[in-house]
Every structure is written in C-alpha cells, then in structure tokens.
C-alpha cells in the first residue's frame, strides 16, 4: 500500500529531474561543440599570428624594460 | 564531518601547490632582483596564462595583456591575432580556472587576504568595471590614440595596472637611481591605485580579479563555453547553501555554474556534503532510474 501510493509520485518527480538533466546534458553537449569550434578558430589565429611575425613584437616588447608599467610613461 | 574537512584540506593544499608551482615557473629568475635586470631569453616569445608583468625582474614569460597592447600599438599589425588566439584557446579550454590555479597575481591576492582585517563583499555591479577597463584601456585606447609615428599607448599598463607597479615598478626603481629621478604624477597615480588594490585585497577576497582584471574579464566571458566546467547533479542537491557560502567569488554554483565570476577553485565541490558538484572537462550523466 505504502509503495503503491508513493511510487507514482516519485516516478513523476524522477521524470521531471531526468527531463531537466536531459536538457542540461543537451546544453552541455552543444557547449562542448561550440567550445571545440572556438578552440579550432583560436589555434588558427595563433598560426596566423606566428606567420605574420607577431611573436617578434611580443618578444621585443618583453625583453625591454616597460617604462609605462613602472609608471614613468 | 571529518571526511568533509579532510577533503577540503586536501583540495586546498593541492590547489596551493599548483599555484606556487605556477608562480615559480612564471617568475623563475629571482636573481635578477639584485641588479635590477630583466630576463631577455627566448621564453619571452611566449606569454604566461595569468597576469604577470613582463618587466618584473624575475619574469620568464610575457604578460598577455601587455603584449596584446604592444601588438595593437604597432602600426604594422593593428590587432593581435596571435594573442587573441592564445587567450581564446586558454579561455575555451580552462575558463577562469587559469585565475584560480595559475595566475601569479591571483596567488598574491589570496595571500594578502589572509592578513587579519574586517572582511567585506563587494556589490555585484562593481564587477562590471573590469569589462569597461578591457574595452577602453586594453582594446580601444591602444588602437585609436597614437603618436606621430602611429604608435599607440599601452593604456592599461600605463595608467592602471597595479601588478606592473608592484612587480616591475617597485623593484626596478629600488635598483635604478636614474629611474627614480624621472618619477612624476603618473607614478603617483599608479602608486595610489596599487595602495588601493592592496587594501582592497586585504578586505575583499581577490579584489583585483573581481573589479579590475581585463584578463579575468576575457576568461570570464569564455566560462560560458569552456570545456573545463562546473557540473551540478540537480537531483542530488539538497539546497543547503554550503557551496554559495564558501565561494570566494560569491557565486552560487547550483544556479549559475557558468558564472563569469567563477574561478573554478573547487572549494564548492570539496565542501558539498552530498558530493553533487563536479569540476572537470566533460559533463557527467545525471539521469536516475525510475522505480518499478
């Protein structure tokens, strides 16, 4: 009797939770695909940046004392 | 209860070890403090994932925000696709876990916050200041305001960055009397911002991260799609609020697991009495089986 009255309610609750979890999993999966896509774009940007010698500008900037950083302008 | 405390302690120690190791790797040339020199080797081709001034005598890597402005400044490039790609790649992989685990300035802020004092929260609207600083001082001014040679100003480094004043300004000015002769109003402004930041960090946990950090702003925006993410098993959550109370960034991971403020420090996951908060690269399956 106890089981008979509680089980349908619990199952409804479980279905609601599972629906929410399913929606979250779908959102998570979409997010993963977007993330992988953005990662591919990022890697391409790094390659383009290296090809146009941006690393050299970064290097030259980083090996000289930055007067702006110190506060001398 | 003891198991929960042990778990929190282990998680805290593990994170601190990673933070100290990252700090040491980024600032490995400590001997340079003596002569006030800076490292000039090939590692400076690369940037550190976190905010760390490249003019710090100990720094072995470049600063992504400083380098981004340097490339933007250059009349040859206009926009830095190399650094945009670098920050985008790290942000999409780890989000603000970079702030929580490998940012040297983040570690300094956490140590400052351990100084005994009244501790306060900051109002949420103040957290939007960092986006304004990113847009105006890192992206707009260096690209638009140029001198007669077409070279722009690294505005964030020049007018705001307290990390630069602390890590590069103070040690280099102490080591070079000739630089001290040139001090003026700009240094006073930067010194005032540094003092404000230090006092802020003592009172508010990660004050600079919450309000001022443009790198944190970029990583925070990428938290929404980062592969390293917070995942909450809603079915098992008892809404006790422990995670919200323990969060140093004042985020509720149950309702906002992708919050731009979350630094993925893992304190919420370690403190959760039901172990329903997970932080990792992929989502866990959370569906539960119906009763017969």
mmCIF file of C-alpha atoms in Angstrom:
data_model
loop_
_atom_site.group_PDB
_atom_site.id
_atom_site.type_symbol
_atom_site.label_atom_id
_atom_site.label_comp_id
_atom_site.label_asym_id
_atom_site.label_seq_id
_atom_site.Cartn_x
_atom_site.Cartn_y
_atom_site.Cartn_z
ATOM 1 C CA UNK A 1 0.000 0.000 0.000
ATOM 2 C CA UNK A 2 2.752 2.346 1.005
ATOM 3 C CA UNK A 3 4.754 1.542 -2.106
ATOM 4 C CA UNK A 4 1.665 1.837 -4.301
ATOM 5 C CA UNK A 5 0.922 5.383 -3.225
ATOM 6 C CA UNK A 6 4.491 6.682 -3.179
ATOM 7 C CA UNK A 7 5.862 5.155 -6.385
ATOM 8 C CA UNK A 8 3.823 7.141 -8.990
ATOM 9 C CA UNK A 9 4.620 10.445 -7.237
ATOM 10 C CA UNK A 10 8.285 9.571 -7.020
ATOM 11 C CA UNK A 11 8.323 8.487 -10.654
ATOM 12 C CA UNK A 12 6.793 11.821 -11.711
ATOM 13 C CA UNK A 13 9.468 13.595 -9.715
ATOM 14 C CA UNK A 14 12.169 11.383 -11.258
ATOM 15 C CA UNK A 15 10.831 12.133 -14.752
ATOM 16 C CA UNK A 16 10.947 15.866 -14.055
ATOM 17 C CA UNK A 17 14.514 15.619 -12.741
ATOM 18 C CA UNK A 18 15.545 13.453 -15.705
ATOM 19 C CA UNK A 19 13.961 15.917 -18.163
ATOM 20 C CA UNK A 20 15.927 18.738 -16.526
ATOM 21 C CA UNK A 21 19.102 16.623 -16.531
ATOM 22 C CA UNK A 22 18.500 15.692 -20.184
ATOM 23 C CA UNK A 23 18.092 19.355 -21.138
ATOM 24 C CA UNK A 24 21.293 20.174 -19.265
ATOM 25 C CA UNK A 25 23.148 17.351 -20.987
ATOM 26 C CA UNK A 26 21.974 18.622 -24.354
ATOM 27 C CA UNK A 27 23.080 22.143 -23.410
ATOM 28 C CA UNK A 28 26.388 20.721 -22.203
ATOM 29 C CA UNK A 29 26.894 18.804 -25.458
ATOM 30 C CA UNK A 30 26.100 21.907 -27.551
ATOM 31 C CA UNK A 31 28.506 23.862 -25.415
ATOM 32 C CA UNK A 32 31.220 21.265 -25.977
ATOM 33 C CA UNK A 33 30.794 21.511 -29.758
ATOM 34 C CA UNK A 34 30.887 25.331 -29.623
ATOM 35 C CA UNK A 35 33.963 25.148 -27.401
ATOM 36 C CA UNK A 36 35.769 22.791 -29.791
ATOM 37 C CA UNK A 37 34.844 25.085 -32.716
ATOM 38 C CA UNK A 38 36.190 28.158 -30.905
ATOM 39 C CA UNK A 39 39.340 26.214 -29.981
ATOM 40 C CA UNK A 40 39.913 25.432 -33.661
ATOM 41 C CA UNK A 41 39.490 29.136 -34.512
ATOM 42 C CA UNK A 42 41.895 30.065 -31.700
ATOM 43 C CA UNK A 43 44.571 27.661 -32.944
ATOM 44 C CA UNK A 44 44.165 29.108 -36.462
ATOM 45 C CA UNK A 45 44.557 32.655 -35.091
ATOM 46 C CA UNK A 46 47.751 31.641 -33.264
ATOM 47 C CA UNK A 47 49.122 30.161 -36.509
ATOM 48 C CA UNK A 48 48.235 33.336 -38.466
ATOM 49 C CA UNK A 49 49.805 35.494 -35.747
ATOM 50 C CA UNK A 50 53.033 33.484 -35.827
ATOM 51 C CA UNK A 51 53.080 33.626 -39.630
ATOM 52 C CA UNK A 52 52.922 37.434 -39.583
ATOM 53 C CA UNK A 53 55.731 37.700 -37.020
ATOM 54 C CA UNK A 54 53.675 38.961 -34.098
ATOM 55 C CA UNK A 55 55.804 36.852 -31.752
ATOM 56 C CA UNK A 56 58.782 39.046 -32.580
ATOM 57 C CA UNK A 57 56.852 42.162 -31.489
ATOM 58 C CA UNK A 58 55.864 40.392 -28.269
ATOM 59 C CA UNK A 59 59.491 39.332 -27.711
ATOM 60 C CA UNK A 60 60.954 42.794 -28.357
ATOM 61 C CA UNK A 61 58.398 44.338 -26.025
ATOM 62 C CA UNK A 62 59.032 41.743 -23.295
ATOM 63 C CA UNK A 63 62.841 41.941 -23.236
ATOM 64 C CA UNK A 64 62.933 45.711 -22.742
ATOM 65 C CA UNK A 65 62.013 47.462 -19.517
ATOM 66 C CA UNK A 66 58.455 48.739 -19.897
ATOM 67 C CA UNK A 67 58.527 52.331 -18.643
ATOM 68 C CA UNK A 68 54.726 52.517 -18.787
ATOM 69 C CA UNK A 69 54.442 49.513 -16.459
ATOM 70 C CA UNK A 70 56.752 51.169 -13.942
ATOM 71 C CA UNK A 71 54.766 54.392 -14.081
ATOM 72 C CA UNK A 72 57.244 56.597 -15.933
ATOM 73 C CA UNK A 73 55.221 56.771 -19.155
ATOM 74 C CA UNK B 1 32.092 15.779 9.043
ATOM 75 C CA UNK B 2 35.763 14.916 9.448
ATOM 76 C CA UNK B 3 35.801 13.369 5.961
ATOM 77 C CA UNK B 4 34.390 16.609 4.556
ATOM 78 C CA UNK B 5 37.015 18.711 6.361
ATOM 79 C CA UNK B 6 39.807 16.386 5.173
ATOM 80 C CA UNK B 7 38.537 16.639 1.606
ATOM 81 C CA UNK B 8 38.511 20.451 1.804
ATOM 82 C CA UNK B 9 42.015 20.488 3.295
ATOM 83 C CA UNK B 10 43.418 18.165 0.606
ATOM 84 C CA UNK B 11 41.760 20.200 -2.158
ATOM 85 C CA UNK B 12 43.084 23.447 -0.673
ATOM 86 C CA UNK B 13 46.648 22.128 -0.339
ATOM 87 C CA UNK B 14 46.592 20.666 -3.869
ATOM 88 C CA UNK B 15 45.458 23.974 -5.348
ATOM 89 C CA UNK B 16 48.036 25.928 -3.373
ATOM 90 C CA UNK B 17 50.828 23.610 -4.616
ATOM 91 C CA UNK B 18 49.732 24.210 -8.220
ATOM 92 C CA UNK B 19 49.541 27.988 -7.606
ATOM 93 C CA UNK B 20 53.017 28.119 -6.047
ATOM 94 C CA UNK B 21 54.479 25.950 -8.844
ATOM 95 C CA UNK B 22 52.908 28.207 -11.489
ATOM 96 C CA UNK B 23 54.181 31.293 -9.668
ATOM 97 C CA UNK B 24 57.689 29.802 -9.547
ATOM 98 C CA UNK B 25 57.645 28.795 -13.216
ATOM 99 C CA UNK B 26 56.440 32.236 -14.318
ATOM 100 C CA UNK B 27 58.911 34.079 -12.068
ATOM 101 C CA UNK B 28 61.954 31.839 -12.048
ATOM 102 C CA UNK B 29 64.702 34.484 -12.476
ATOM 103 C CA UNK B 30 64.781 35.688 -8.892
ATOM 104 C CA UNK B 31 68.494 36.551 -9.092
ATOM 105 C CA UNK B 32 67.641 39.466 -11.417
ATOM 106 C CA UNK B 33 66.161 41.397 -8.485
ATOM 107 C CA UNK B 34 69.700 42.069 -7.228
ATOM 108 C CA UNK B 35 70.919 44.012 -10.258
ATOM 109 C CA UNK B 36 67.501 45.264 -11.382
ATOM 110 C CA UNK B 37 67.834 43.455 -14.719
ATOM 111 C CA UNK B 38 65.130 41.663 -16.660
ATOM 112 C CA UNK B 39 65.327 38.255 -18.351
ATOM 113 C CA UNK B 40 65.938 38.544 -22.120
ATOM 114 C CA UNK B 41 65.838 34.896 -23.220
ATOM 115 C CA UNK B 42 63.726 33.159 -25.851
ATOM 116 C CA UNK B 43 60.966 32.184 -23.383
ATOM 117 C CA UNK B 44 59.841 35.809 -23.637
ATOM 118 C CA UNK B 45 58.386 34.898 -27.046
ATOM 119 C CA UNK B 46 55.595 33.293 -25.058
ATOM 120 C CA UNK B 47 53.078 34.682 -22.608
ATOM 121 C CA UNK B 48 52.049 33.404 -19.208
ATOM 122 C CA UNK B 49 48.403 32.315 -18.955
ATOM 123 C CA UNK B 50 47.833 34.642 -15.989
ATOM 124 C CA UNK B 51 48.551 38.316 -15.338
ATOM 125 C CA UNK B 52 52.270 38.793 -14.626
ATOM 126 C CA UNK B 53 54.242 41.872 -15.644
ATOM 127 C CA UNK B 54 56.995 41.073 -18.170
ATOM 128 C CA UNK B 55 59.139 43.846 -16.745
ATOM 129 C CA UNK B 56 59.273 42.101 -13.377
ATOM 130 C CA UNK B 57 62.960 41.179 -12.949
ATOM 131 C CA UNK B 58 62.003 37.577 -12.136
ATOM 132 C CA UNK B 59 59.527 37.136 -15.016
ATOM 133 C CA UNK B 60 60.419 34.467 -17.545
ATOM 134 C CA UNK B 61 57.338 34.918 -19.729
ATOM 135 C CA UNK B 62 55.421 37.805 -21.278
ATOM 136 C CA UNK B 63 52.164 39.289 -19.983
ATOM 137 C CA UNK B 64 49.225 38.584 -22.329
ATOM 138 C CA UNK B 65 47.546 41.935 -21.618
ATOM 139 C CA UNK B 66 50.776 43.931 -22.010
ATOM 140 C CA UNK B 67 51.718 42.019 -25.153
ATOM 141 C CA UNK B 68 48.222 42.453 -26.613
ATOM 142 C CA UNK B 69 48.549 46.221 -26.252
ATOM 143 C CA UNK B 70 52.105 46.149 -27.628
ATOM 144 C CA UNK B 71 50.986 44.431 -30.831
ATOM 145 C CA UNK B 72 47.938 46.716 -31.119
ATOM 146 C CA UNK B 73 50.281 49.694 -30.669
ATOM 147 C CA UNK B 74 52.339 48.632 -33.606
ATOM 148 C CA UNK B 75 51.326 50.430 -36.838
ATOM 149 C CA UNK B 76 52.192 47.193 -38.662
ATOM 150 C CA UNK B 77 49.514 44.997 -37.085
ATOM 151 C CA UNK B 78 46.536 46.871 -35.604
ATOM 152 C CA UNK B 79 45.122 43.802 -33.874
ATOM 153 C CA UNK B 80 46.976 40.940 -32.272
ATOM 154 C CA UNK B 81 45.612 37.689 -33.697
ATOM 155 C CA UNK B 82 48.410 35.692 -32.025
ATOM 156 C CA UNK B 83 47.436 36.868 -28.551
ATOM 157 C CA UNK B 84 43.729 36.818 -29.306
ATOM 158 C CA UNK B 85 44.143 33.164 -30.324
ATOM 159 C CA UNK B 86 46.316 32.435 -27.271
ATOM 160 C CA UNK B 87 43.829 33.894 -24.781
ATOM 161 C CA UNK B 88 40.860 32.397 -26.647
ATOM 162 C CA UNK B 89 42.426 28.911 -26.649
ATOM 163 C CA UNK B 90 43.258 29.009 -22.935
ATOM 164 C CA UNK B 91 39.869 30.523 -22.100
ATOM 165 C CA UNK B 92 37.885 27.975 -24.063
ATOM 166 C CA UNK B 93 39.868 25.099 -22.550
ATOM 167 C CA UNK B 94 40.002 26.209 -18.913
ATOM 168 C CA UNK B 95 37.890 29.364 -18.486
ATOM 169 C CA UNK B 96 38.713 31.207 -15.281
ATOM 170 C CA UNK B 97 40.400 28.117 -13.823
ATOM 171 C CA UNK B 98 43.501 29.978 -15.048
ATOM 172 C CA UNK B 99 42.720 32.673 -12.440
ATOM 173 C CA UNK B 100 42.084 30.086 -9.742
ATOM 174 C CA UNK B 101 45.143 27.935 -10.341
ATOM 175 C CA UNK B 102 47.958 29.560 -12.315
ATOM 176 C CA UNK B 103 47.688 33.355 -12.071
ATOM 177 C CA UNK B 104 50.636 34.692 -10.009
ATOM 178 C CA UNK B 105 48.768 37.879 -9.115
ATOM 179 C CA UNK B 106 45.805 35.759 -8.002
ATOM 180 C CA UNK B 107 48.067 33.941 -5.532
ATOM 181 C CA UNK B 108 49.426 37.257 -4.221
ATOM 182 C CA UNK B 109 45.857 38.487 -3.687
ATOM 183 C CA UNK B 110 44.893 35.350 -1.779
ATOM 184 C CA UNK B 111 47.926 35.749 0.485
ATOM 185 C CA UNK B 112 47.048 39.420 1.087
ATOM 186 C CA UNK B 113 43.504 38.392 2.034
ATOM 187 C CA UNK B 114 44.923 36.205 4.823
ATOM 188 C CA UNK B 115 46.021 39.366 6.686
ATOM 189 C CA UNK B 116 43.588 39.723 9.610
ATOM 190 C CA UNK B 117 41.087 42.538 8.984
ATOM 191 C CA UNK B 118 37.326 43.067 8.630
ATOM 192 C CA UNK B 119 36.246 41.128 5.509
ATOM 193 C CA UNK B 120 33.630 42.549 3.135
ATOM 194 C CA UNK B 121 31.718 41.612 -0.018
ATOM 195 C CA UNK B 122 31.527 43.932 -2.998
ATOM 196 C CA UNK B 123 28.257 44.854 -4.746
ATOM 197 C CA UNK B 124 27.701 42.907 -7.974
ATOM 198 C CA UNK B 125 27.558 45.997 -10.280
ATOM 199 C CA UNK B 126 31.200 46.791 -9.433
ATOM 200 C CA UNK B 127 32.254 43.512 -11.103
ATOM 201 C CA UNK B 128 31.314 45.037 -14.476
ATOM 202 C CA UNK B 129 34.101 47.630 -14.175
ATOM 203 C CA UNK B 130 36.626 45.096 -15.483
ATOM 204 C CA UNK B 131 34.734 44.824 -18.783
ATOM 205 C CA UNK B 132 34.881 48.607 -19.184
ATOM 206 C CA UNK B 133 38.630 48.557 -18.443
ATOM 207 C CA UNK B 134 39.109 45.771 -21.005
ATOM 208 C CA UNK B 135 37.151 47.588 -23.699
ATOM 209 C CA UNK B 136 38.542 51.073 -23.106
ATOM 210 C CA UNK B 137 42.088 50.673 -21.795
ATOM 211 C CA UNK B 138 43.176 47.409 -23.445
ATOM 212 C CA UNK B 139 41.330 47.405 -26.760
ATOM 213 C CA UNK B 140 40.207 50.929 -27.644
ATOM 214 C CA UNK B 141 42.860 53.423 -26.489
ATOM 215 C CA UNK B 142 45.938 51.447 -27.696
ATOM 216 C CA UNK B 143 44.322 51.054 -31.126
ATOM 217 C CA UNK B 144 42.912 54.587 -31.507
ATOM 218 C CA UNK B 145 45.173 57.017 -29.625
ATOM 219 C CA UNK B 146 48.501 57.085 -31.467
ATOM 220 C CA UNK B 147 51.518 59.382 -31.571
ATOM 221 C CA UNK B 148 53.022 60.970 -34.716
ATOM 222 C CA UNK B 149 54.754 57.666 -35.565
ATOM 223 C CA UNK B 150 51.455 55.777 -35.431
ATOM 224 C CA UNK B 151 52.389 54.024 -32.184
ATOM 225 C CA UNK B 152 49.593 53.698 -29.614
ATOM 226 C CA UNK B 153 49.752 53.894 -25.834
ATOM 227 C CA UNK B 154 49.584 50.717 -23.710
ATOM 228 C CA UNK B 155 46.915 52.451 -21.646
ATOM 229 C CA UNK B 156 46.136 49.706 -19.122
ATOM 230 C CA UNK B 157 49.832 49.196 -18.254
ATOM 231 C CA UNK B 158 50.473 52.927 -18.193
ATOM 232 C CA UNK B 159 47.553 54.237 -16.161
ATOM 233 C CA UNK B 160 46.132 51.332 -14.156
ATOM 234 C CA UNK B 161 47.969 48.011 -13.817
ATOM 235 C CA UNK B 162 48.887 47.589 -10.121
ATOM 236 C CA UNK B 163 50.641 44.290 -10.954
ATOM 237 C CA UNK B 164 53.137 46.231 -13.077
ATOM 238 C CA UNK B 165 53.710 48.811 -10.339
ATOM 239 C CA UNK B 166 54.245 46.119 -7.722
ATOM 240 C CA UNK B 167 56.217 43.536 -9.710
ATOM 241 C CA UNK B 168 58.218 45.831 -12.004
ATOM 242 C CA UNK B 169 57.941 49.403 -10.743
ATOM 243 C CA UNK B 170 58.962 48.918 -7.118
ATOM 244 C CA UNK B 171 61.949 46.544 -7.660
ATOM 245 C CA UNK B 172 63.308 48.412 -10.703
ATOM 246 C CA UNK B 173 63.001 51.823 -9.061
ATOM 247 C CA UNK B 174 64.789 50.489 -5.979
ATOM 248 C CA UNK B 175 67.618 49.119 -8.147
ATOM 249 C CA UNK B 176 67.983 52.091 -10.532
ATOM 250 C CA UNK B 177 68.515 55.564 -9.019
ATOM 251 C CA UNK B 178 68.456 57.082 -12.532
ATOM 252 C CA UNK B 179 64.848 55.896 -12.971
ATOM 253 C CA UNK B 180 63.878 57.379 -9.616
ATOM 254 C CA UNK B 181 64.943 60.781 -10.912
ATOM 255 C CA UNK B 182 62.168 60.667 -13.526
ATOM 256 C CA UNK B 183 59.273 59.959 -11.170
ATOM 257 C CA UNK B 184 56.242 62.208 -11.566
ATOM 258 C CA UNK B 185 52.469 62.425 -11.403
ATOM 259 C CA UNK B 186 51.922 59.253 -13.392
ATOM 260 C CA UNK B 187 53.826 57.196 -10.850
ATOM 261 C CA UNK B 188 51.834 58.798 -8.033
ATOM 262 C CA UNK B 189 48.611 57.780 -9.790
ATOM 263 C CA UNK B 190 49.842 54.216 -10.246
ATOM 264 C CA UNK B 191 51.143 54.036 -6.679
ATOM 265 C CA UNK B 192 47.735 55.219 -5.412
ATOM 266 C CA UNK B 193 46.000 52.509 -7.473
ATOM 267 C CA UNK B 194 48.457 49.936 -6.080
ATOM 268 C CA UNK B 195 47.760 51.001 -2.480
ATOM 269 C CA UNK B 196 44.002 50.919 -3.149
ATOM 270 C CA UNK B 197 44.360 47.436 -4.670
ATOM 271 C CA UNK B 198 46.425 46.107 -1.754
ATOM 272 C CA UNK B 199 43.958 47.473 0.821
ATOM 273 C CA UNK B 200 41.086 46.149 -1.335
ATOM 274 C CA UNK B 201 42.657 42.682 -1.486
ATOM 275 C CA UNK B 202 43.108 42.576 2.287
ATOM 276 C CA UNK B 203 39.421 43.382 2.832
ATOM 277 C CA UNK B 204 37.811 41.718 -0.214
ATOM 278 C CA UNK B 205 38.963 38.320 -1.478
ATOM 279 C CA UNK B 206 40.523 38.742 -4.956
ATOM 280 C CA UNK B 207 39.541 42.417 -5.173
ATOM 281 C CA UNK B 208 41.592 42.950 -8.365
ATOM 282 C CA UNK B 209 40.168 39.824 -10.052
ATOM 283 C CA UNK B 210 36.604 40.863 -9.238
ATOM 284 C CA UNK B 211 36.797 44.517 -10.223
ATOM 285 C CA UNK B 212 39.823 45.345 -12.351
ATOM 286 C CA UNK B 213 41.368 42.402 -14.209
ATOM 287 C CA UNK B 214 40.867 42.622 -18.006
ATOM 288 C CA UNK B 215 42.330 39.142 -18.473
ATOM 289 C CA UNK B 216 39.832 37.762 -15.960
ATOM 290 C CA UNK B 217 37.096 39.549 -17.923
ATOM 291 C CA UNK B 218 38.093 37.694 -21.119
ATOM 292 C CA UNK B 219 38.365 34.319 -19.371
ATOM 293 C CA UNK B 220 35.095 35.035 -17.537
ATOM 294 C CA UNK B 221 33.212 35.558 -20.791
ATOM 295 C CA UNK B 222 34.672 32.273 -22.041
ATOM 296 C CA UNK B 223 33.492 30.459 -18.867
ATOM 297 C CA UNK B 224 30.162 30.028 -20.653
ATOM 298 C CA UNK B 225 31.692 27.732 -23.266
ATOM 299 C CA UNK B 226 34.836 26.473 -21.543
ATOM 300 C CA UNK B 227 35.449 22.742 -21.694
ATOM 301 C CA UNK B 228 36.664 22.673 -18.082
ATOM 302 C CA UNK B 229 33.423 23.386 -16.292
ATOM 303 C CA UNK B 230 31.336 23.089 -13.148
ATOM 304 C CA UNK B 231 28.612 20.493 -13.289
ATOM 305 C CA UNK B 232 25.904 20.082 -10.622
ATOM 306 C CA UNK B 233 23.766 16.964 -10.230
ATOM 307 C CA UNK B 234 20.492 18.795 -9.599
ATOM 308 C CA UNK B 235 18.746 15.601 -8.443
ATOM 309 C CA UNK B 236 21.092 15.154 -5.507
ATOM 310 C CA UNK B 237 21.258 18.796 -4.387
ATOM 311 C CA UNK B 238 19.610 19.441 -1.011
ATOM 312 C CA UNK B 239 19.840 23.260 -1.371
ATOM 313 C CA UNK B 240 21.840 23.599 1.840
ATOM 314 C CA UNK B 241 23.686 26.669 0.521
ATOM 315 C CA UNK B 242 27.133 25.483 1.695
ATOM 316 C CA UNK B 243 28.633 25.965 -1.778
ATOM 317 C CA UNK B 244 27.326 29.532 -2.023
ATOM 318 C CA UNK B 245 28.664 30.435 1.422
ATOM 319 C CA UNK B 246 32.144 29.031 0.847
ATOM 320 C CA UNK B 247 32.640 30.535 -2.642
ATOM 321 C CA UNK B 248 35.358 33.237 -2.547
ATOM 322 C CA UNK B 249 33.820 34.874 -5.638
ATOM 323 C CA UNK B 250 30.266 34.853 -4.182
ATOM 324 C CA UNK B 251 28.832 32.663 -6.919
ATOM 325 C CA UNK B 252 26.001 30.175 -6.434
ATOM 326 C CA UNK B 253 27.271 27.166 -8.420
ATOM 327 C CA UNK B 254 23.867 25.430 -8.292
ATOM 328 C CA UNK B 255 22.012 28.207 -10.091
ATOM 329 C CA UNK B 256 24.954 29.727 -12.018
ATOM 330 C CA UNK B 257 27.586 27.042 -12.686
ATOM 331 C CA UNK B 258 28.833 29.011 -15.725
ATOM 332 C CA UNK B 259 29.081 32.371 -13.945
ATOM 333 C CA UNK B 260 31.733 34.692 -15.376
ATOM 334 C CA UNK B 261 32.973 35.237 -11.818
ATOM 335 C CA UNK B 262 33.613 31.536 -11.059
ATOM 336 C CA UNK B 263 37.360 30.835 -10.899
ATOM 337 C CA UNK B 264 36.841 27.029 -10.749
ATOM 338 C CA UNK B 265 38.793 26.876 -7.488
ATOM 339 C CA UNK B 266 36.873 23.764 -6.460
ATOM 340 C CA UNK B 267 36.034 24.913 -2.922
ATOM 341 C CA UNK B 268 32.321 24.339 -3.565
ATOM 342 C CA UNK B 269 32.900 20.793 -4.846
ATOM 343 C CA UNK B 270 35.056 19.907 -1.835
ATOM 344 C CA UNK B 271 32.573 21.401 0.646
ATOM 345 C CA UNK B 272 29.405 19.874 -0.836
ATOM 346 C CA UNK B 273 28.027 17.406 1.756
ATOM 347 C CA UNK B 274 26.265 15.388 -0.973
ATOM 348 C CA UNK B 275 29.166 15.454 -3.458
ATOM 349 C CA UNK B 276 26.938 16.580 -6.314
ATOM 350 C CA UNK B 277 29.231 19.338 -7.626
ATOM 351 C CA UNK B 278 31.847 18.187 -10.105
ATOM 352 C CA UNK B 279 34.502 20.207 -11.900
ATOM 353 C CA UNK B 280 36.056 18.664 -14.962
ATOM 354 C CA UNK B 281 36.355 18.568 -18.712
ATOM 355 C CA UNK B 282 33.124 16.754 -19.561
ATOM 356 C CA UNK B 283 29.568 16.591 -18.209
ATOM 357 C CA UNK B 284 28.610 13.628 -16.082
ATOM 358 C CA UNK B 285 25.432 11.705 -16.859
ATOM 359 C CA UNK B 286 22.913 12.598 -14.165
ATOM 360 C CA UNK B 287 19.695 10.821 -15.052
ATOM 361 C CA UNK B 288 18.261 8.479 -12.396
ATOM 362 C CA UNK B 289 16.271 5.292 -12.807
ATOM 363 C CA UNK B 290 12.523 5.175 -12.155
ATOM 364 C CA UNK B 291 11.194 2.785 -9.512
ATOM 365 C CA UNK B 292 9.309 -0.320 -10.631
#
